[in-house]
Coordinates of C-alpha atoms and ligand atoms in Angstrom, one line a residue:
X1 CA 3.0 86.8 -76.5
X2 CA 5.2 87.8 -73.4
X3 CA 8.5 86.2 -74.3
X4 CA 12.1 86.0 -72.0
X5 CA 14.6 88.3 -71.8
X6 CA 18.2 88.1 -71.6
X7 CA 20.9 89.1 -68.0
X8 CA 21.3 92.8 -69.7
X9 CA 18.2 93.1 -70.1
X10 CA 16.8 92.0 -67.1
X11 CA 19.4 94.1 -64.9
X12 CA 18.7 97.1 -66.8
X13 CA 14.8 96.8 -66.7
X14 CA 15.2 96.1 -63.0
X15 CA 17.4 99.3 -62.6
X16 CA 15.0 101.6 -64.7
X17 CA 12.4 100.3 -62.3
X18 CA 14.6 100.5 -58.8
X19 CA 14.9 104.3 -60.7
X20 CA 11.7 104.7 -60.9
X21 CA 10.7 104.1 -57.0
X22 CA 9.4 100.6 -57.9
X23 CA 9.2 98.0 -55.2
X24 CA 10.7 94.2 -57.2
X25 CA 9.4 91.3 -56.4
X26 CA 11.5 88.0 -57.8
X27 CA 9.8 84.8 -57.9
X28 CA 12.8 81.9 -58.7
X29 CA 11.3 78.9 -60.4
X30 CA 12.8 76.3 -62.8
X31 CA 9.2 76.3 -64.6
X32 CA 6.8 73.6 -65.5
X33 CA 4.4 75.9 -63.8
X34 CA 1.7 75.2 -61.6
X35 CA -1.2 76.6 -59.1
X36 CA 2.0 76.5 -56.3
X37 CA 4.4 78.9 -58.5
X38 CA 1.6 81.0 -59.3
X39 CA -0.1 81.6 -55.6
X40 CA 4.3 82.7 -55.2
X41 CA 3.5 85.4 -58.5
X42 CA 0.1 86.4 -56.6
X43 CA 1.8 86.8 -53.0
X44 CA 4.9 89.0 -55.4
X45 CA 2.0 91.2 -57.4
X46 CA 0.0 92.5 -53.8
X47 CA 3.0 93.5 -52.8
X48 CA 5.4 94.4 -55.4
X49 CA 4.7 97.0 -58.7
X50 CA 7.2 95.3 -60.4
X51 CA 7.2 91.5 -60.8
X52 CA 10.1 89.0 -62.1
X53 CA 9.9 85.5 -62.3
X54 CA 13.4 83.6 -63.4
X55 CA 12.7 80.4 -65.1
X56 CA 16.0 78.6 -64.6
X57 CA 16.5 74.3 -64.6
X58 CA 19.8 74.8 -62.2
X59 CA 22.5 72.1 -63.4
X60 CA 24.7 72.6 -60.1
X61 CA 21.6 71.7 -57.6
X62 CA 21.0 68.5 -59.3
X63 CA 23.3 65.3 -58.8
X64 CA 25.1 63.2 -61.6
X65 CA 21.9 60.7 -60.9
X66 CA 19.1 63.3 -60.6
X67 CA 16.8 63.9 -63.2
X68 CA 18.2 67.3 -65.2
X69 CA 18.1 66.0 -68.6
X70 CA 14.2 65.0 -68.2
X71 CA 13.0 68.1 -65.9
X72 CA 9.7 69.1 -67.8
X73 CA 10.6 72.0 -69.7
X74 CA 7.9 74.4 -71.1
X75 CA 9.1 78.2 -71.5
X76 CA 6.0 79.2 -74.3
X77 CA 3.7 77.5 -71.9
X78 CA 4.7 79.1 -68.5
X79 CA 5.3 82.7 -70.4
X80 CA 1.5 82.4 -71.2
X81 CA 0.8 81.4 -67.2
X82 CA 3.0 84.5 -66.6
X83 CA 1.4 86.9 -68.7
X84 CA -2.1 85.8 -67.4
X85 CA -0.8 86.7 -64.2
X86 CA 0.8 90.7 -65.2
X87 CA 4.0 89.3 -64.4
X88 CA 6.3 92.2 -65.6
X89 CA 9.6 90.5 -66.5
X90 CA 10.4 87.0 -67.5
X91 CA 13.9 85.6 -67.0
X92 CA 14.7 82.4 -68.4
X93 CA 18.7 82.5 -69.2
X94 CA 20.6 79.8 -70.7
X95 CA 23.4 77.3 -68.9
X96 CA 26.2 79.6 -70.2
X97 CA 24.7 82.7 -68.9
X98 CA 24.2 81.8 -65.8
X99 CA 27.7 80.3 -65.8
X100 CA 30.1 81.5 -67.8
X101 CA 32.6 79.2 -69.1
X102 CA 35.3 78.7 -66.3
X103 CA 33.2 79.9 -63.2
X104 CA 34.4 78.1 -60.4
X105 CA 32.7 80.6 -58.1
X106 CA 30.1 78.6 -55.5
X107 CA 28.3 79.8 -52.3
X108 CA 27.9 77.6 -49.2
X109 CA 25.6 77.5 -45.8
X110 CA 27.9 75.5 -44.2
X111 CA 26.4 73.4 -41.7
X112 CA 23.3 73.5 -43.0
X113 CA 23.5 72.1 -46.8
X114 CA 24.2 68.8 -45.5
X115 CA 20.8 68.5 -44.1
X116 CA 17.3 66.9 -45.3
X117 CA 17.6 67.2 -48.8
X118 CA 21.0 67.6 -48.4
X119 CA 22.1 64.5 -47.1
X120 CA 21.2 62.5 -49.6
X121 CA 21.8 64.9 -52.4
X122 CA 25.4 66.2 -52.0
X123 CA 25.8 69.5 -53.7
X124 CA 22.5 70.4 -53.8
X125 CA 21.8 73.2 -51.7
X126 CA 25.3 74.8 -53.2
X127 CA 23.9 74.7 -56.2
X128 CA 20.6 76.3 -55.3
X129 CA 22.2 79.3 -52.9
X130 CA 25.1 79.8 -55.5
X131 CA 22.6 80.3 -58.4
X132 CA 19.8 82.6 -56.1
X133 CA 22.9 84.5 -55.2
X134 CA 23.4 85.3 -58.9
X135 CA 19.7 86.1 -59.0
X136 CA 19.6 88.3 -56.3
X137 CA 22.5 90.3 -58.1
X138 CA 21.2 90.3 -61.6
X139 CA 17.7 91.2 -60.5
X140 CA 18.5 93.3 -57.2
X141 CA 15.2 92.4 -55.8
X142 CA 13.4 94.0 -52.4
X143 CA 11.5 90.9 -51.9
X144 CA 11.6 87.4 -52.9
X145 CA 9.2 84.8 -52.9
X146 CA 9.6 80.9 -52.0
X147 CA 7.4 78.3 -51.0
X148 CA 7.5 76.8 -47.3
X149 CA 6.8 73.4 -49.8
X150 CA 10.9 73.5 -50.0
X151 CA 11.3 74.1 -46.3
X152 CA 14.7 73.7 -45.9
X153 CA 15.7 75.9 -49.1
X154 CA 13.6 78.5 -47.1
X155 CA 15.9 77.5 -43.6
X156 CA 19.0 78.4 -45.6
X157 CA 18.1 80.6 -47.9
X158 CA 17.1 83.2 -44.8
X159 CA 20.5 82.4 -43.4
X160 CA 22.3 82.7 -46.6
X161 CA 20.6 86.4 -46.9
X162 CA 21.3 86.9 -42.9
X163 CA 25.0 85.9 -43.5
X164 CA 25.9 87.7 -46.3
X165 CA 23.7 90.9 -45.0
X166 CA 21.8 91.2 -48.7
X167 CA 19.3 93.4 -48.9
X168 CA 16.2 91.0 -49.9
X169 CA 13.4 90.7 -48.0
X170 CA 12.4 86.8 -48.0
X171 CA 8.7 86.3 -48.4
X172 CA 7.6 82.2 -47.3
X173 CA 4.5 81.5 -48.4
X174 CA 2.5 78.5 -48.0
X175 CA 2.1 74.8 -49.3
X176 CA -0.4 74.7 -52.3
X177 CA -2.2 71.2 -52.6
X178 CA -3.9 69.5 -54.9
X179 CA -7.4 68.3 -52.9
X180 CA -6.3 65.2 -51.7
X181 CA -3.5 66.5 -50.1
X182 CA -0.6 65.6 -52.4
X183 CA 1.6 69.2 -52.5
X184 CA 1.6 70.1 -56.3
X185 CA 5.5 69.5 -57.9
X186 CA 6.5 69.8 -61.4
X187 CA 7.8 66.2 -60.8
X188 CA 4.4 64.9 -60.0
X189 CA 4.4 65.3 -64.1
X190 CA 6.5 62.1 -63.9
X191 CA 3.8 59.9 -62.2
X192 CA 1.4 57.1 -63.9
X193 CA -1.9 57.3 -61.9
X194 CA -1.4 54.3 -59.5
X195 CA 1.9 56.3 -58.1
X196 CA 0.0 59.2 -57.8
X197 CA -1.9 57.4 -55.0
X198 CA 1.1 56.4 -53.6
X199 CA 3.0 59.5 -53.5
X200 CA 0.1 60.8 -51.4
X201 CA 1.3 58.3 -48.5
X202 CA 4.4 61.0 -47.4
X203 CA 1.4 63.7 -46.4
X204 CA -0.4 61.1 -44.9
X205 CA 2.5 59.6 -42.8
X206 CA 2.8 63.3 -42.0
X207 CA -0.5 63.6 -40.9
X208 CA 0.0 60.9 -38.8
X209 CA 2.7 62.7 -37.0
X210 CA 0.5 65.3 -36.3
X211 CA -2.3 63.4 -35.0
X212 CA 0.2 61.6 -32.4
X213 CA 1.7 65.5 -31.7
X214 CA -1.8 66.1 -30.7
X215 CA -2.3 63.4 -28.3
X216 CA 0.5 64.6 -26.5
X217 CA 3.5 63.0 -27.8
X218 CA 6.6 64.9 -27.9
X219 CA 9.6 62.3 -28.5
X220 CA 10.4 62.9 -32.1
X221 CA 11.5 59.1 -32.5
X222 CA 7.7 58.0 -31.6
X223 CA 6.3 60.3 -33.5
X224 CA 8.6 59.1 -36.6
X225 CA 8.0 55.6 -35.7
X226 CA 4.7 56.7 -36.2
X227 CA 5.4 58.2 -39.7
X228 CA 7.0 55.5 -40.9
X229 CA 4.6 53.0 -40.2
X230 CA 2.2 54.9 -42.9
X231 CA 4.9 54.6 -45.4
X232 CA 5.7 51.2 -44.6
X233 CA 2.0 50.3 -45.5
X234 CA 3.1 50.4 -49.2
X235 CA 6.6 48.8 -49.9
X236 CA 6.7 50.2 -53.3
X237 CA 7.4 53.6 -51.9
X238 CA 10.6 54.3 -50.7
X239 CA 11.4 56.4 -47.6
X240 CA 14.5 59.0 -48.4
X241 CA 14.2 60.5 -44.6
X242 CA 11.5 61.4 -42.2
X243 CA 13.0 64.1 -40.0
X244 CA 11.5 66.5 -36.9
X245 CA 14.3 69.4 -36.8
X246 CA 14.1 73.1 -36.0
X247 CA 12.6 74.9 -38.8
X248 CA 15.6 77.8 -38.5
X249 CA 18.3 75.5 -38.0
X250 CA 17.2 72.6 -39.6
X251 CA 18.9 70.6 -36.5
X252 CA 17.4 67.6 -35.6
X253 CA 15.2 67.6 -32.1
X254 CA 14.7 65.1 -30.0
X255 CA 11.7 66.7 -27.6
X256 CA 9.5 68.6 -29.8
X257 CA 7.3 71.7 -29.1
X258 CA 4.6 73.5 -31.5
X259 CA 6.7 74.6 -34.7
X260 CA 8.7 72.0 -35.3
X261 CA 9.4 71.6 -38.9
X262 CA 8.4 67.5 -39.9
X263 CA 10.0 67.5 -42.8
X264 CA 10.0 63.9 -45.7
X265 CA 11.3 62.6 -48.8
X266 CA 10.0 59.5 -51.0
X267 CA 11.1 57.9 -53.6
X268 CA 8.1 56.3 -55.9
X269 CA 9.1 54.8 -59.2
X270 CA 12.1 56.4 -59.6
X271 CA 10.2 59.9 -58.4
X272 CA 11.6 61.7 -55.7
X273 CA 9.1 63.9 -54.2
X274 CA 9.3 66.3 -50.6
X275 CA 7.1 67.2 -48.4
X276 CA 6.5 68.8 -45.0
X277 CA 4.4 70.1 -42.0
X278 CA 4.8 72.3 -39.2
X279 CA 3.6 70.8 -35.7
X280 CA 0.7 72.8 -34.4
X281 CA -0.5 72.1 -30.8
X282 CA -4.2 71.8 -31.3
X283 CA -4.2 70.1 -35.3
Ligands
LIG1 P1 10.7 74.9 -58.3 O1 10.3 75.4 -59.6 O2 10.2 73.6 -57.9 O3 12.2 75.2 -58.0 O4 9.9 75.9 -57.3 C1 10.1 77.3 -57.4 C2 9.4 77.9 -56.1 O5 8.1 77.5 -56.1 C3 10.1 77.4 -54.8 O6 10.2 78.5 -53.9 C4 9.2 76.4 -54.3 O7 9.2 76.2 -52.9 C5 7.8 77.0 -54.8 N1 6.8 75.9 -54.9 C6 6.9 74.7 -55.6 N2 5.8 73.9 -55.3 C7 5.1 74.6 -54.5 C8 3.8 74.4 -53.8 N3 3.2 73.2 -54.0 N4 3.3 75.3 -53.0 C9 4.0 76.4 -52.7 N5 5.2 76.8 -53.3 C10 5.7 75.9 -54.2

């Protein structure tokens, strides 16, 4: 069975490749695999010939109160996935490795890791451009791979690699849903089946905003009046934010065009779950 390999290894086996003419793709996950990590693996394999996927639960990005300690954790599980898939390389270091006793090094998109996501978890997006930085130097990758289902963590990732001039290609690729809608998450693991429903209320209060878009509405507090409404329907679900903001910038708009990044968070049970849309003028 394909098993994980340690930061030597993986630079060296990503040297011999770079060697070798081979275009890397890296695909960063913190496991718990499903249908949304693997459509990233697909979009790395057609168009990389050599494909790593880092399976990393990253203690700085989660808060004091977040859920690190439970994050579902299944490395023989998602090495099988991985395998199934002709992923090349699997990366799954430890806490130490990743930071060695003492590191105090962090890296910061000012400005930006405040926002969404950010806001109500401090430190967060530090914790997730410090440790892709790492990646990115361990793995030296042409391309990376993220999902537009973390659309602000794409926002700043592109201006972390457009600030710091790496040489990464970032590769955005879309939302996978289950049928209903809901975007697949390895938190949804956490939810009984009556907050399953629930949780599906954030796309619907984002489709909402959509429909109003479409009827012409541009002033982004209608339209998240609108939003909010939906999630209102069912007090057991807690808003976190429901924000319409540039999808570059992440800065909040108050007339809004065709690409404008609607962007939510919920709280169900004590689940925390994100999604988003992007504005389209006929939807
Ligand atoms: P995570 O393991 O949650 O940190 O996610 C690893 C990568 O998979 C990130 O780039 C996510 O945006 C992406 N991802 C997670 N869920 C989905 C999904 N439902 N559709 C597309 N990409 C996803």
């Amino acid at each position: 069975m394909m098993t994980s390999i340690r930061l030597e290894q993986t630079r060296s086996a990503s040297r011999l490749a770079r060697h070798a003419g081979k275009r890397i793709g890296l695909v960063p996950t913190m496991g718990a695999l499903h249908e949304g990590h693997l459509s990233l693996v697909r979009a790395a394999r057609d168009r990389c010939d050599l494909v790593a996927v880092s399976i990393f639960v990253n203690p700085t990005q989660f808060g004091p109160n977040d859920d690190f300690a439970r994050y579902p954790r299944n490395l023989d599980r998602d090495c099988q996935l991985l395998e199934q898939e002709g992923v090349d390389l699997v990366f799954a270091p430890s806490v130490t490795e990743m930071y060695p006793p003492g590191a105090i090094t962090f890296v910061t998109v000012e400005g930006m890791s405040e926002k969404l996501c950010g806001h109500s978890r401090p430190g967060h997006f530090r914790g997730v451009t410090t440790v892709v930085t790492k990646l990115f130097h361990i793995v030296e990758p042409d391309l990376a791979f993220f999902g537009q289902k973390d659309a602000a963590q794409v926002a700043i990732i592109g201006r972390l690699v457009r600030d710091l001039q790496m040489a990464v290609e970032i590769v955005v690729c879309p939302i996978v849903r289950d049928p209903d809608g809901l975007a697949m998450s390895s938190r949804n693991a956490y939810l009984h089946p009556r907050q399953r429903k629930r949780a599906l209320l954030l796309f619907r209060a984002l489709d909402r905003v959509q429909q109003v878009f479409a009827q012409g509405e541009t002033h982004a507090g209608k339209l998240i009046e609108a939003g909010k409404q939906v999630i209102a329907e069912e007090p057991s679900v807690q808003l976190d934010y429901l924000e319409i903001v540039n999808p570059e910038t992440l800065d909040t708009l108050e007339i809004v065009s065709s690409s404008a990044l609607v962007a939510g968070a919920v709280v169900v049970g004590t689940t925390r779950l994100i999604d988003n849309i992007v504005l389209a003028r006929s939807g």
